[in-house]
């Protein structure tokens, strides 16, 4: 594994992001806001998965039954929205690139100021091992069947680069890593090189 990581490092330039950029620590609720939009039963139903992100429900090979008469109560998800699902405590939050509706049990949130926050950066951040581990500090007792609430997430303090251009640079960097290593290898990578991931603090 380490040999493979050395080969990867030849292809992708590494930065110690914590020491290169100017960072700020703020509570999540000052950066993001929860949104709720309903009454769009004509939109396609979405499923939120840990492996494939937000997908159209009729495109996955799982027979999930739901009452079509309740679709008006489903929450609308737009491209660029983040989704907290029932399994987010295990694998983080998902960024949607689709328009549709999803379970009212899910939490949808967006950046308060898109001009200052990069979805690319936060997409990587919200799937990182350190972020998922940090959720344990605010979601004690959460298991399958109960979604993490926005209130629980909102008090979590996040450390991030102030300059959105730097956020984009970091997001692009880790997206490049995704093209080189598999999901299973990624966990091992950040176990060996924890300082190269975005730090989440209590």
Tab-separated table of C-alpha atoms in Angstrom:
chain	number	residue	atom	x	y	z
A	1	UNK	CA	0.000	0.000	0.000
A	2	UNK	CA	2.706	2.498	0.968
A	3	UNK	CA	4.595	1.711	-2.231
A	4	UNK	CA	1.486	2.506	-4.235
A	5	UNK	CA	1.044	5.770	-2.333
A	6	UNK	CA	4.624	6.746	-3.154
A	7	UNK	CA	3.828	6.180	-6.825
A	8	UNK	CA	0.724	8.328	-6.476
A	9	UNK	CA	2.714	11.106	-4.854
A	10	UNK	CA	4.834	11.316	-7.993
A	11	UNK	CA	1.731	12.172	-10.001
A	12	UNK	CA	0.035	14.607	-7.600
A	13	UNK	CA	1.805	17.521	-5.952
A	14	UNK	CA	1.417	17.471	-2.163
A	15	UNK	CA	0.896	20.558	-0.019
A	16	UNK	CA	0.754	20.971	3.736
A	17	UNK	CA	-2.499	22.896	3.451
A	18	UNK	CA	-2.706	23.814	7.135
A	19	UNK	CA	0.537	25.776	6.989
A	20	UNK	CA	0.214	27.161	3.456
A	21	UNK	CA	-3.162	28.934	3.631
A	22	UNK	CA	-4.872	31.302	6.079
A	23	UNK	CA	-7.501	29.359	8.013
A	24	UNK	CA	-10.494	30.343	10.103
A	25	UNK	CA	-12.479	28.348	12.667
A	26	UNK	CA	-16.229	28.850	12.828
A	27	UNK	CA	-19.337	26.950	13.836
A	28	UNK	CA	-21.142	25.185	11.008
A	29	UNK	CA	-24.318	27.212	11.520
A	30	UNK	CA	-22.471	30.406	10.613
A	31	UNK	CA	-21.450	28.864	7.265
A	32	UNK	CA	-24.511	26.805	6.311
A	33	UNK	CA	-28.286	26.945	6.605
A	34	UNK	CA	-30.967	24.278	6.520
A	35	UNK	CA	-33.606	24.552	3.798
A	36	UNK	CA	-36.975	22.865	3.306
A	37	UNK	CA	-38.990	22.903	0.086
A	38	UNK	CA	-41.882	20.533	-0.509
A	39	UNK	CA	-44.898	20.048	-2.749
A	40	UNK	CA	-43.041	18.978	-5.912
A	41	UNK	CA	-44.333	15.432	-6.348
A	42	UNK	CA	-43.769	15.668	-10.107
A	43	UNK	CA	-39.983	15.570	-9.633
A	44	UNK	CA	-38.086	12.261	-9.742
A	45	UNK	CA	-37.408	10.496	-6.451
A	46	UNK	CA	-33.781	10.458	-5.334
A	47	UNK	CA	-31.863	8.063	-3.128
A	48	UNK	CA	-28.834	9.081	-1.087
A	49	UNK	CA	-26.070	6.467	-1.012
A	50	UNK	CA	-22.644	6.341	0.619
A	51	UNK	CA	-20.946	4.821	-2.431
A	52	UNK	CA	-22.570	6.684	-5.324
A	53	UNK	CA	-23.864	9.840	-3.678
A	54	UNK	CA	-27.256	11.202	-4.752
A	55	UNK	CA	-28.818	9.032	-7.466
A	56	UNK	CA	-32.197	8.628	-9.132
A	57	UNK	CA	-34.055	5.911	-7.250
A	58	UNK	CA	-35.261	4.163	-10.405
A	59	UNK	CA	-31.648	3.773	-11.566
A	60	UNK	CA	-30.432	1.723	-8.616
A	61	UNK	CA	-30.778	-2.038	-8.453
A	62	UNK	CA	-32.758	-2.029	-5.208
A	63	UNK	CA	-36.512	-2.442	-4.896
A	64	UNK	CA	-37.410	0.319	-2.440
A	65	UNK	CA	-41.140	0.595	-1.842
A	66	UNK	CA	-42.715	3.934	-0.986
A	67	UNK	CA	-46.205	5.401	-0.884
A	68	UNK	CA	-46.690	7.594	-3.958
A	69	UNK	CA	-49.481	9.460	-2.181
A	70	UNK	CA	-46.924	10.938	0.238
A	71	UNK	CA	-44.578	12.430	-2.384
A	72	UNK	CA	-45.866	15.942	-1.698
A	73	UNK	CA	-44.185	15.686	1.707
A	74	UNK	CA	-40.802	14.779	0.181
A	75	UNK	CA	-38.076	17.424	0.295
A	76	UNK	CA	-36.807	19.036	-2.893
A	77	UNK	CA	-33.087	18.654	-3.578
A	78	UNK	CA	-31.352	20.967	-6.042
A	79	UNK	CA	-27.919	20.604	-7.640
A	80	UNK	CA	-25.449	22.077	-5.177
A	81	UNK	CA	-27.464	21.110	-2.084
A	82	UNK	CA	-25.887	18.990	0.650
A	83	UNK	CA	-27.882	16.076	2.053
A	84	UNK	CA	-27.643	14.441	5.472
A	85	UNK	CA	-29.042	10.922	5.175
A	86	UNK	CA	-29.838	8.154	7.655
A	87	UNK	CA	-26.338	6.703	7.234
A	88	UNK	CA	-24.354	9.940	7.242
A	89	UNK	CA	-22.972	9.139	10.679
A	90	UNK	CA	-21.042	6.337	8.936
A	91	UNK	CA	-19.885	8.010	5.745
A	92	UNK	CA	-20.467	11.762	5.827
A	93	UNK	CA	-22.707	14.108	3.874
A	94	UNK	CA	-23.494	14.010	0.151
A	95	UNK	CA	-23.454	16.811	-2.427
A	96	UNK	CA	-26.249	16.572	-4.975
A	97	UNK	CA	-25.780	17.175	-8.682
A	98	UNK	CA	-29.409	16.328	-9.441
A	99	UNK	CA	-32.852	17.905	-9.129
A	100	UNK	CA	-35.432	15.719	-7.446
A	101	UNK	CA	-37.185	14.885	-4.183
A	102	UNK	CA	-36.071	12.736	-1.294
A	103	UNK	CA	-37.272	11.380	2.028
A	104	UNK	CA	-38.605	13.954	4.518
A	105	UNK	CA	-36.345	12.231	7.068
A	106	UNK	CA	-33.295	13.709	5.341
A	107	UNK	CA	-31.801	17.117	6.073
A	108	UNK	CA	-30.986	19.486	3.207
A	109	UNK	CA	-28.622	22.413	3.657
A	110	UNK	CA	-26.715	24.974	1.605
A	111	UNK	CA	-23.958	27.536	2.038
A	112	UNK	CA	-25.050	30.865	3.512
A	113	UNK	CA	-22.734	32.697	1.122
A	114	UNK	CA	-21.796	30.742	-2.033
A	115	UNK	CA	-19.408	33.538	-3.033
A	116	UNK	CA	-17.222	32.655	-0.032
A	117	UNK	CA	-17.661	28.882	0.204
A	118	UNK	CA	-16.688	26.291	-2.406
A	119	UNK	CA	-18.958	23.260	-2.673
A	120	UNK	CA	-16.021	21.359	-4.154
A	121	UNK	CA	-14.018	21.964	-0.976
A	122	UNK	CA	-16.857	21.050	1.367
A	123	UNK	CA	-17.828	17.994	-0.656
A	124	UNK	CA	-14.365	16.593	0.051
A	125	UNK	CA	-14.420	17.793	3.646
A	126	UNK	CA	-17.790	16.245	4.482
A	127	UNK	CA	-16.640	12.815	3.255
A	128	UNK	CA	-13.281	12.857	5.045
A	129	UNK	CA	-12.455	10.366	7.771
A	130	UNK	CA	-11.751	13.140	10.260
A	131	UNK	CA	-15.085	14.821	9.632
A	132	UNK	CA	-17.025	11.574	10.022
A	133	UNK	CA	-15.142	10.904	13.261
A	134	UNK	CA	-15.946	14.424	14.474
A	135	UNK	CA	-19.667	13.737	14.032
A	136	UNK	CA	-19.435	11.305	16.932
A	137	UNK	CA	-18.913	14.265	19.268
A	138	UNK	CA	-22.330	15.720	18.424
A	139	UNK	CA	-24.380	12.645	17.492
A	140	UNK	CA	-24.068	10.325	20.467
A	141	UNK	CA	-26.433	7.380	20.101
A	142	UNK	CA	-27.322	7.972	16.434
A	143	UNK	CA	-27.868	4.723	14.532
A	144	UNK	CA	-29.589	3.565	11.333
A	145	UNK	CA	-33.090	4.985	11.094
A	146	UNK	CA	-32.319	8.361	12.691
A	147	UNK	CA	-30.798	11.167	10.654
A	148	UNK	CA	-28.287	13.628	12.074
A	149	UNK	CA	-30.198	16.859	12.625
A	150	UNK	CA	-28.970	20.210	11.359
A	151	UNK	CA	-28.963	21.428	14.958
A	152	UNK	CA	-26.535	18.654	15.913
A	153	UNK	CA	-24.296	19.518	12.979
A	154	UNK	CA	-24.615	23.285	13.438
A	155	UNK	CA	-22.539	23.492	16.613
A	156	UNK	CA	-19.605	21.579	15.128
A	157	UNK	CA	-16.602	23.848	14.601
A	158	UNK	CA	-14.871	23.650	11.233
A	159	UNK	CA	-11.480	24.907	10.169
A	160	UNK	CA	-11.279	26.104	6.572
A	161	UNK	CA	-9.253	28.449	4.326
A	162	UNK	CA	-10.757	31.930	4.165
A	163	UNK	CA	-9.937	32.468	0.477
A	164	UNK	CA	-12.400	30.622	-1.791
A	165	UNK	CA	-9.680	30.237	-4.436
A	166	UNK	CA	-7.658	28.271	-1.910
A	167	UNK	CA	-10.714	26.173	-1.058
A	168	UNK	CA	-11.090	25.335	-4.740
A	169	UNK	CA	-7.395	24.439	-4.969
A	170	UNK	CA	-7.726	22.010	-2.058
A	171	UNK	CA	-10.958	20.509	-3.407
A	172	UNK	CA	-9.382	20.024	-6.819
A	173	UNK	CA	-6.335	18.402	-5.224
A	174	UNK	CA	-8.351	15.750	-3.435
A	175	UNK	CA	-10.592	15.170	-6.421
A	176	UNK	CA	-7.397	14.354	-8.308
A	177	UNK	CA	-6.537	11.840	-5.608
A	178	UNK	CA	-9.932	10.222	-6.103
A	179	UNK	CA	-8.956	9.542	-9.705
A	180	UNK	CA	-5.854	7.687	-8.547
A	181	UNK	CA	-6.920	5.651	-5.542
A	182	UNK	CA	-9.970	3.577	-4.689
A	183	UNK	CA	-12.384	4.204	-1.834
A	184	UNK	CA	-10.798	1.482	0.308
A	185	UNK	CA	-7.295	2.773	-0.335
A	186	UNK	CA	-8.327	6.323	0.589
A	187	UNK	CA	-8.966	5.398	4.235
A	188	UNK	CA	-5.542	3.789	4.469
A	189	UNK	CA	-3.925	6.817	2.833
A	190	UNK	CA	-5.234	9.286	5.381
A	191	UNK	CA	-4.345	6.952	8.222
A	192	UNK	CA	-0.706	7.201	7.129
A	193	UNK	CA	-0.857	10.871	6.081
A	194	UNK	CA	-3.423	12.552	8.390
A	195	UNK	CA	-1.946	16.066	8.070
A	196	UNK	CA	-2.848	16.214	4.386
A	197	UNK	CA	-6.559	16.223	5.101
A	198	UNK	CA	-8.725	19.101	6.242
A	199	UNK	CA	-8.669	19.418	10.019
A	200	UNK	CA	-11.967	19.425	11.900
A	201	UNK	CA	-11.806	20.723	15.446
A	202	UNK	CA	-14.143	20.573	18.399
